[in-house]
Amino acid sequence: EPEVTQTPSHQVTQMGQEVILRCVPISNHLYFYWYRQILGQKVEFLVSFYNNEISEKSEIFDDQFSVERPDGSNFTLKIRSTKLEDSAMYFCASGTGSIGELFFGEGSRLTVL
Amino acid sequence: GENVGLHLPTLSVQEGDNSIINCAYSNSASDYFIWYKQESGKGPQFIIDIRSNMDKRQGQRVTVLLNKTVKHLSLQIAATQPGDSAVYFCAEEDTGRRALTFGSGTRLQVQP
């Protein structure tokens, strides 16, 4: 069964460092997303991406965040200068249409020290 | 896992019983609703969805009920199994903006 894969599974970084989280969405999907989940809290939407551009972003997704689809398979989330409060599980998701089932990856845990 | 249950409501059921998990949503403009299951250390897994023009939808062992009048969503799991133990989230979407808003989750514990 096709799945969304994410790397790394866990990254520890120092505050102020740049981090890139990588995702390989399911191959025939056209809509891509990043969500995050701070420990013990609900899953929060960050950004959606379609047709090589951001289609929607939340207030969390400030100028420190960026997304990119550098080739036909990868979808990345970059945090330019990490803060302690960026520590969370980051989930990538993909879907075939503008509505409907989203498939989530297993997540990348980011720990900022 | 991600949901250590600091303040998660917990539903504890016996194996074989039916489970009902409830969710209240806030956005009256939401027109698409989904239930996700999240096991410890994993990403959310789609269970079932329903659009706002329906009030009930059935899947395999699961049923989702939608009451738009009171903005309430429920997930019914028939013959609950130990493998159903997880945190369950409802999520809503206003198709005007393609972004899911997740609820705070309910932990389901199935006692063998």
PDB file of C-alpha atoms in Angstrom:
ATOM      1  CA  GLU A   1       0.000   0.000   0.000  1.00  0.00           C
ATOM      2  CA  PRO A   2       1.433   3.394  -0.918  1.00  0.00           C
ATOM      3  CA  GLU A   3       2.393   5.604   1.975  1.00  0.00           C
ATOM      4  CA  VAL A   4       3.764   9.008   2.835  1.00  0.00           C
ATOM      5  CA  THR A   5       7.327   8.767   4.096  1.00  0.00           C
ATOM      6  CA  GLN A   6       9.125  11.320   6.214  1.00  0.00           C
ATOM      7  CA  THR A   7      12.736  11.865   7.190  1.00  0.00           C
ATOM      8  CA  PRO A   8      14.300  12.245   9.643  1.00  0.00           C
ATOM      9  CA  SER A   9      12.185  10.470  12.215  1.00  0.00           C
ATOM     10  CA  HIS A  10      13.802  12.533  14.949  1.00  0.00           C
ATOM     11  CA  GLN A  11      16.017  15.599  14.798  1.00  0.00           C
ATOM     12  CA  VAL A  12      17.626  17.447  17.664  1.00  0.00           C
ATOM     13  CA  THR A  13      18.883  20.937  16.954  1.00  0.00           C
ATOM     14  CA  GLN A  14      20.128  24.005  18.734  1.00  0.00           C
ATOM     15  CA  MET A  15      17.955  27.106  18.908  1.00  0.00           C
ATOM     16  CA  GLY A  16      18.640  29.382  15.965  1.00  0.00           C
ATOM     17  CA  GLN A  17      19.692  26.605  13.631  1.00  0.00           C
ATOM     18  CA  GLU A  18      17.997  25.853  10.325  1.00  0.00           C
ATOM     19  CA  VAL A  19      16.125  22.600   9.943  1.00  0.00           C
ATOM     20  CA  ILE A  20      14.766  20.885   6.846  1.00  0.00           C
ATOM     21  CA  LEU A  21      12.179  18.170   7.197  1.00  0.00           C
ATOM     22  CA  ARG A  22      11.610  15.977   4.195  1.00  0.00           C
ATOM     23  CA  CYS A  23       8.577  14.170   2.894  1.00  0.00           C
ATOM     24  CA  VAL A  24       7.853  11.915  -0.041  1.00  0.00           C
ATOM     25  CA  PRO A  25       4.113  12.096  -0.702  1.00  0.00           C
ATOM     26  CA  ILE A  26       2.181   9.362  -2.440  1.00  0.00           C
ATOM     27  CA  SER A  27       3.153   9.497  -6.094  1.00  0.00           C
ATOM     28  CA  ASN A  28      -0.152  10.329  -7.787  1.00  0.00           C
ATOM     29  CA  HIS A  29      -1.219  12.884  -5.186  1.00  0.00           C
ATOM     30  CA  LEU A  30      -1.434  16.548  -6.082  1.00  0.00           C
ATOM     31  CA  TYR A  31      -2.137  18.229  -2.744  1.00  0.00           C
ATOM     32  CA  PHE A  32       0.484  18.373  -0.025  1.00  0.00           C
ATOM     33  CA  TYR A  33       0.344  19.554   3.562  1.00  0.00           C
ATOM     34  CA  TRP A  34       2.339  20.077   6.694  1.00  0.00           C
ATOM     35  CA  TYR A  35       0.757  19.781  10.125  1.00  0.00           C
ATOM     36  CA  ARG A  36       2.360  19.835  13.526  1.00  0.00           C
ATOM     37  CA  GLN A  37       1.505  18.442  16.927  1.00  0.00           C
ATOM     38  CA  ILE A  38       3.086  19.822  20.067  1.00  0.00           C
ATOM     39  CA  LEU A  39       3.389  17.157  22.742  1.00  0.00           C
ATOM     40  CA  GLY A  40       0.039  16.536  24.378  1.00  0.00           C
ATOM     41  CA  GLN A  41      -1.842  18.914  22.112  1.00  0.00           C
ATOM     42  CA  LYS A  42      -4.009  18.682  19.036  1.00  0.00           C
ATOM     43  CA  VAL A  43      -2.800  18.448  15.463  1.00  0.00           C
ATOM     44  CA  GLU A  44      -2.505  21.916  13.894  1.00  0.00           C
ATOM     45  CA  PHE A  45      -2.551  22.891  10.246  1.00  0.00           C
ATOM     46  CA  LEU A  46       0.525  24.713   8.957  1.00  0.00           C
ATOM     47  CA  VAL A  47       0.348  24.925   5.183  1.00  0.00           C
ATOM     48  CA  SER A  48      -1.154  23.424   2.056  1.00  0.00           C
ATOM     49  CA  PHE A  49       0.566  23.272  -1.321  1.00  0.00           C
ATOM     50  CA  TYR A  50      -0.850  22.693  -4.752  1.00  0.00           C
ATOM     51  CA  ASN A  51       0.370  23.307  -8.265  1.00  0.00           C
ATOM     52  CA  ASN A  52       3.785  24.364  -6.985  1.00  0.00           C
ATOM     53  CA  GLU A  53       2.529  27.091  -4.746  1.00  0.00           C
ATOM     54  CA  ILE A  54       1.129  27.619  -1.281  1.00  0.00           C
ATOM     55  CA  SER A  55      -2.655  27.537  -1.388  1.00  0.00           C
ATOM     56  CA  GLU A  56      -3.353  28.096   2.293  1.00  0.00           C
ATOM     57  CA  LYS A  57      -1.313  28.772   5.425  1.00  0.00           C
ATOM     58  CA  SER A  58      -2.067  29.268   9.088  1.00  0.00           C
ATOM     59  CA  GLU A  59      -0.909  32.018  11.409  1.00  0.00           C
ATOM     60  CA  ILE A  60       1.698  29.597  12.743  1.00  0.00           C
ATOM     61  CA  PHE A  61       3.373  29.508   9.335  1.00  0.00           C
ATOM     62  CA  ASP A  62       5.311  32.747   9.653  1.00  0.00           C
ATOM     63  CA  ASP A  63       8.356  33.996   7.763  1.00  0.00           C
ATOM     64  CA  GLN A  64      10.579  31.475   9.519  1.00  0.00           C
ATOM     65  CA  PHE A  65       8.830  28.672   7.641  1.00  0.00           C
ATOM     66  CA  SER A  66       8.992  27.781   3.984  1.00  0.00           C
ATOM     67  CA  VAL A  67       7.994  24.844   1.831  1.00  0.00           C
ATOM     68  CA  GLU A  68       9.371  23.586  -1.406  1.00  0.00           C
ATOM     69  CA  ARG A  69       8.840  20.821  -3.898  1.00  0.00           C
ATOM     70  CA  PRO A  70      12.329  20.705  -5.358  1.00  0.00           C
ATOM     71  CA  ASP A  71      11.689  17.758  -7.668  1.00  0.00           C
ATOM     72  CA  GLY A  72       8.884  15.443  -8.646  1.00  0.00           C
ATOM     73  CA  SER A  73       8.920  13.449  -5.448  1.00  0.00           C
ATOM     74  CA  ASN A  74      10.065  15.435  -2.412  1.00  0.00           C
ATOM     75  CA  PHE A  75       8.167  18.020  -0.390  1.00  0.00           C
ATOM     76  CA  THR A  76      10.170  19.854   2.248  1.00  0.00           C
ATOM     77  CA  LEU A  77       9.493  22.081   5.231  1.00  0.00           C
ATOM     78  CA  LYS A  78      12.273  24.455   6.222  1.00  0.00           C
ATOM     79  CA  ILE A  79      12.439  26.296   9.519  1.00  0.00           C
ATOM     80  CA  ARG A  80      15.013  29.022   9.071  1.00  0.00           C
ATOM     81  CA  SER A  81      15.898  29.823  12.684  1.00  0.00           C
ATOM     82  CA  THR A  82      14.392  27.375  15.125  1.00  0.00           C
ATOM     83  CA  LYS A  83      12.901  28.433  18.438  1.00  0.00           C
ATOM     84  CA  LEU A  84      12.249  26.352  21.525  1.00  0.00           C
ATOM     85  CA  GLU A  85       8.528  26.457  20.811  1.00  0.00           C
ATOM     86  CA  ASP A  86       9.076  24.831  17.408  1.00  0.00           C
ATOM     87  CA  SER A  87       9.654  21.543  19.223  1.00  0.00           C
ATOM     88  CA  ALA A  88       6.863  19.303  17.989  1.00  0.00           C
ATOM     89  CA  MET A  89       5.991  16.375  15.786  1.00  0.00           C
ATOM     90  CA  TYR A  90       5.675  17.519  12.183  1.00  0.00           C
ATOM     91  CA  PHE A  91       3.398  15.534   9.923  1.00  0.00           C
ATOM     92  CA  CYS A  92       3.369  15.620   6.167  1.00  0.00           C
ATOM     93  CA  ALA A  93       0.160  14.641   4.383  1.00  0.00           C
ATOM     94  CA  SER A  94      -0.968  14.277   0.808  1.00  0.00           C
ATOM     95  CA  GLY A  95      -4.233  13.830  -1.046  1.00  0.00           C
ATOM     96  CA  THR A  96      -5.604  13.405  -4.534  1.00  0.00           C
ATOM     97  CA  GLY A  97      -8.195  16.138  -4.541  1.00  0.00           C
ATOM     98  CA  SER A  98      -9.170  19.398  -2.985  1.00  0.00           C
ATOM     99  CA  ILE A  99     -11.349  17.472  -0.585  1.00  0.00           C
ATOM    100  CA  GLY A 100     -11.265  13.964   0.722  1.00  0.00           C
ATOM    101  CA  GLU A 101      -8.996  11.592   2.496  1.00  0.00           C
ATOM    102  CA  LEU A 102      -5.578  12.801   3.534  1.00  0.00           C
ATOM    103  CA  PHE A 103      -2.779  10.324   4.057  1.00  0.00           C
ATOM    104  CA  PHE A 104      -0.388  11.235   6.827  1.00  0.00           C
ATOM    105  CA  GLY A 105       3.197  10.214   7.279  1.00  0.00           C
ATOM    106  CA  GLU A 106       4.607   8.852  10.517  1.00  0.00           C
ATOM    107  CA  GLY A 107       5.959  12.260  11.449  1.00  0.00           C
ATOM    108  CA  SER A 108       9.303  13.881  12.167  1.00  0.00           C
ATOM    109  CA  ARG A 109       9.964  14.740  15.770  1.00  0.00           C
ATOM    110  CA  LEU A 110      11.844  18.012  16.144  1.00  0.00           C
ATOM    111  CA  THR A 111      13.502  18.841  19.438  1.00  0.00           C
ATOM    112  CA  VAL A 112      14.960  22.319  19.797  1.00  0.00           C
ATOM    113  CA  LEU A 113      17.397  22.797  22.666  1.00  0.00           C
TER     114      LEU A 113
ATOM    115  CA  GLY B   1       3.489   8.802  21.740  1.00  0.00           C
ATOM    116  CA  GLU B   2       2.326  12.313  20.966  1.00  0.00           C
ATOM    117  CA  ASN B   3      -0.860  12.144  22.977  1.00  0.00           C
ATOM    118  CA  VAL B   4       0.233  11.534  26.518  1.00  0.00           C
ATOM    119  CA  GLY B   5      -3.251  12.405  27.623  1.00  0.00           C
ATOM    120  CA  LEU B   6      -2.432  15.387  29.788  1.00  0.00           C
ATOM    121  CA  HIS B   7      -6.036  16.455  29.477  1.00  0.00           C
ATOM    122  CA  LEU B   8      -7.486  13.970  27.032  1.00  0.00           C
ATOM    123  CA  PRO B   9     -10.902  12.571  27.861  1.00  0.00           C
ATOM    124  CA  THR B  10     -10.710   8.808  28.042  1.00  0.00           C
ATOM    125  CA  LEU B  11     -13.305   6.249  27.085  1.00  0.00           C
ATOM    126  CA  SER B  12     -12.711   2.817  28.514  1.00  0.00           C
ATOM    127  CA  VAL B  13     -14.717  -0.093  27.092  1.00  0.00           C
ATOM    128  CA  GLN B  14     -14.701  -3.852  27.252  1.00  0.00           C
ATOM    129  CA  GLU B  15     -13.651  -5.822  24.215  1.00  0.00           C
ATOM    130  CA  GLY B  16     -16.715  -6.626  22.144  1.00  0.00           C
ATOM    131  CA  ASP B  17     -18.740  -3.665  23.362  1.00  0.00           C
ATOM    132  CA  ASN B  18     -19.742  -0.798  21.126  1.00  0.00           C
ATOM    133  CA  SER B  19     -17.939   2.528  21.537  1.00  0.00           C
ATOM    134  CA  ILE B  20     -19.269   5.989  20.909  1.00  0.00           C
ATOM    135  CA  ILE B  21     -16.858   8.899  20.683  1.00  0.00           C
ATOM    136  CA  ASN B  22     -18.264  12.399  20.509  1.00  0.00           C
ATOM    137  CA  CYS B  23     -17.012  15.644  19.104  1.00  0.00           C
ATOM    138  CA  ALA B  24     -18.363  19.176  19.037  1.00  0.00           C
ATOM    139  CA  TYR B  25     -17.236  21.425  16.233  1.00  0.00           C
ATOM    140  CA  SER B  26     -17.343  25.167  16.163  1.00  0.00           C
ATOM    141  CA  ASN B  27     -17.364  26.392  12.575  1.00  0.00           C
ATOM    142  CA  SER B  28     -20.846  26.440  11.107  1.00  0.00           C
ATOM    143  CA  ALA B  29     -19.249  26.899   7.675  1.00  0.00           C
ATOM    144  CA  SER B  30     -17.524  23.521   7.884  1.00  0.00           C
ATOM    145  CA  ASP B  31     -18.897  21.173   5.274  1.00  0.00           C
ATOM    146  CA  TYR B  32     -16.626  18.172   5.498  1.00  0.00           C
ATOM    147  CA  PHE B  33     -15.808  16.109   8.562  1.00  0.00           C
ATOM    148  CA  ILE B  34     -13.368  13.303   9.172  1.00  0.00           C
ATOM    149  CA  TRP B  35     -12.469  10.944  11.977  1.00  0.00           C
ATOM    150  CA  TYR B  36      -8.836  10.030  12.430  1.00  0.00           C
ATOM    151  CA  LYS B  37      -7.206   7.425  14.618  1.00  0.00           C
ATOM    152  CA  GLN B  38      -3.751   8.043  16.037  1.00  0.00           C
ATOM    153  CA  GLU B  39      -1.770   5.259  17.616  1.00  0.00           C
ATOM    154  CA  SER B  40       1.178   6.041  19.806  1.00  0.00           C
ATOM    155  CA  GLY B  41       4.144   7.324  17.809  1.00  0.00           C
ATOM    156  CA  LYS B  42       2.290   7.331  14.508  1.00  0.00           C
ATOM    157  CA  GLY B  43       0.561   9.790  12.245  1.00  0.00           C
ATOM    158  CA  PRO B  44      -3.213  10.226  12.060  1.00  0.00           C
ATOM    159  CA  GLN B  45      -4.928   7.474  10.113  1.00  0.00           C
ATOM    160  CA  PHE B  46      -8.136   8.147   8.202  1.00  0.00           C
ATOM    161  CA  ILE B  47     -11.158   6.210   9.462  1.00  0.00           C
ATOM    162  CA  ILE B  48     -14.248   7.661   7.866  1.00  0.00           C
ATOM    163  CA  ASP B  49     -15.563  10.942   6.501  1.00  0.00           C
ATOM    164  CA  ILE B  50     -18.897  12.607   5.977  1.00  0.00           C
ATOM    165  CA  ARG B  51     -20.057  15.629   4.040  1.00  0.00           C
ATOM    166  CA  SER B  52     -22.481  18.160   5.419  1.00  0.00           C
ATOM    167  CA  ASN B  53     -25.302  17.066   3.099  1.00  0.00           C
ATOM    168  CA  MET B  54     -25.440  13.743   4.960  1.00  0.00           C
ATOM    169  CA  ASP B  55     -26.289  12.881   8.547  1.00  0.00           C
ATOM    170  CA  LYS B  56     -25.005   9.322   8.664  1.00  0.00           C
ATOM    171  CA  ARG B  57     -22.377   7.271   6.932  1.00  0.00           C
ATOM    172  CA  GLN B  58     -21.326   3.706   7.583  1.00  0.00           C
ATOM    173  CA  GLY B  59     -18.069   1.944   7.036  1.00  0.00           C
ATOM    174  CA  GLN B  60     -16.693  -1.351   8.169  1.00  0.00           C
ATOM    175  CA  ARG B  61     -17.536  -1.541  11.898  1.00  0.00           C
ATOM    176  CA  VAL B  62     -17.688   2.248  12.078  1.00  0.00           C
ATOM    177  CA  THR B  63     -20.509   4.735  11.694  1.00  0.00           C
ATOM    178  CA  VAL B  64     -20.282   8.505  11.717  1.00  0.00           C
ATOM    179  CA  LEU B  65     -23.268  10.623  12.670  1.00  0.00           C
ATOM    180  CA  LEU B  66     -23.495  14.331  11.972  1.00  0.00           C
ATOM    181  CA  ASN B  67     -25.938  16.693  13.641  1.00  0.00           C
ATOM    182  CA  LYS B  68     -25.477  20.088  12.045  1.00  0.00           C
ATOM    183  CA  THR B  69     -28.145  21.703  14.200  1.00  0.00           C
ATOM    184  CA  VAL B  70     -26.077  21.309  17.343  1.00  0.00           C
ATOM    185  CA  LYS B  71     -22.700  21.020  15.554  1.00  0.00           C
ATOM    186  CA  HIS B  72     -22.043  17.558  16.854  1.00  0.00           C
ATOM    187  CA  LEU B  73     -20.242  14.623  15.328  1.00  0.00           C
ATOM    188  CA  SER B  74     -19.961  11.103  16.682  1.00  0.00           C
ATOM    189  CA  LEU B  75     -18.052   7.968  15.816  1.00  0.00           C
ATOM    190  CA  GLN B  76     -19.537   4.613  16.645  1.00  0.00           C
ATOM    191  CA  ILE B  77     -17.290   1.566  16.663  1.00  0.00           C
ATOM    192  CA  ALA B  78     -19.054  -1.774  16.724  1.00  0.00           C
ATOM    193  CA  ALA B  79     -17.586  -4.768  18.545  1.00  0.00           C
ATOM    194  CA  THR B  80     -14.576  -2.837  19.772  1.00  0.00           C
ATOM    195  CA  GLN B  81     -11.281  -4.703  19.630  1.00  0.00           C
ATOM    196  CA  PRO B  82      -7.977  -4.184  21.487  1.00  0.00           C
ATOM    197  CA  GLY B  83      -6.489  -2.925  18.219  1.00  0.00           C
ATOM    198  CA  ASP B  84      -8.949  -0.045  18.322  1.00  0.00           C
ATOM    199  CA  SER B  85      -7.136   1.405  21.327  1.00  0.00           C
ATOM    200  CA  ALA B  86      -5.814   4.784  20.222  1.00  0.00           C
ATOM    201  CA  VAL B  87      -6.565   8.489  20.334  1.00  0.00           C
ATOM    202  CA  TYR B  88      -9.416   9.503  18.058  1.00  0.00           C
ATOM    203  CA  PHE B  89      -9.657  12.959  16.558  1.00  0.00           C
ATOM    204  CA  CYS B  90     -12.473  14.560  14.705  1.00  0.00           C
ATOM    205  CA  ALA B  91     -11.499  17.117  12.087  1.00  0.00           C
ATOM    206  CA  GLU B  92     -13.525  19.639  10.187  1.00  0.00           C
ATOM    207  CA  GLU B  93     -12.946  21.503   6.988  1.00  0.00           C
ATOM    208  CA  ASP B  94     -14.482  24.443   5.322  1.00  0.00           C
ATOM    209  CA  THR B  95     -13.880  23.657   1.663  1.00  0.00           C
ATOM    210  CA  GLY B  96     -13.442  27.329   1.077  1.00  0.00           C
ATOM    211  CA  ARG B  97     -10.054  26.831   2.673  1.00  0.00           C
ATOM    212  CA  ARG B  98      -8.330  23.501   2.281  1.00  0.00           C
ATOM    213  CA  ALA B  99      -7.133  23.044   5.854  1.00  0.00           C
ATOM    214  CA  LEU B 100      -8.312  20.616   8.488  1.00  0.00           C
ATOM    215  CA  THR B 101      -9.085  21.836  11.983  1.00  0.00           C
ATOM    216  CA  PHE B 102      -8.576  19.021  14.448  1.00  0.00           C
ATOM    217  CA  GLY B 103     -10.394  18.544  17.707  1.00  0.00           C
ATOM    218  CA  SER B 104      -8.541  17.808  20.918  1.00  0.00           C
ATOM    219  CA  GLY B 105      -8.973  14.039  20.819  1.00  0.00           C
ATOM    220  CA  THR B 106     -10.426  11.227  22.890  1.00  0.00           C
ATOM    221  CA  ARG B 107      -8.388   8.304  24.132  1.00  0.00           C
ATOM    222  CA  LEU B 108     -10.111   4.949  23.655  1.00  0.00           C
ATOM    223  CA  GLN B 109      -8.915   2.147  25.899  1.00  0.00           C
ATOM    224  CA  VAL B 110     -10.199  -1.320  25.155  1.00  0.00           C
ATOM    225  CA  GLN B 111     -10.027  -3.755  28.046  1.00  0.00           C
ATOM    226  CA  PRO B 112      -9.584  -7.388  26.996  1.00  0.00           C
TER     227      PRO B 112
END
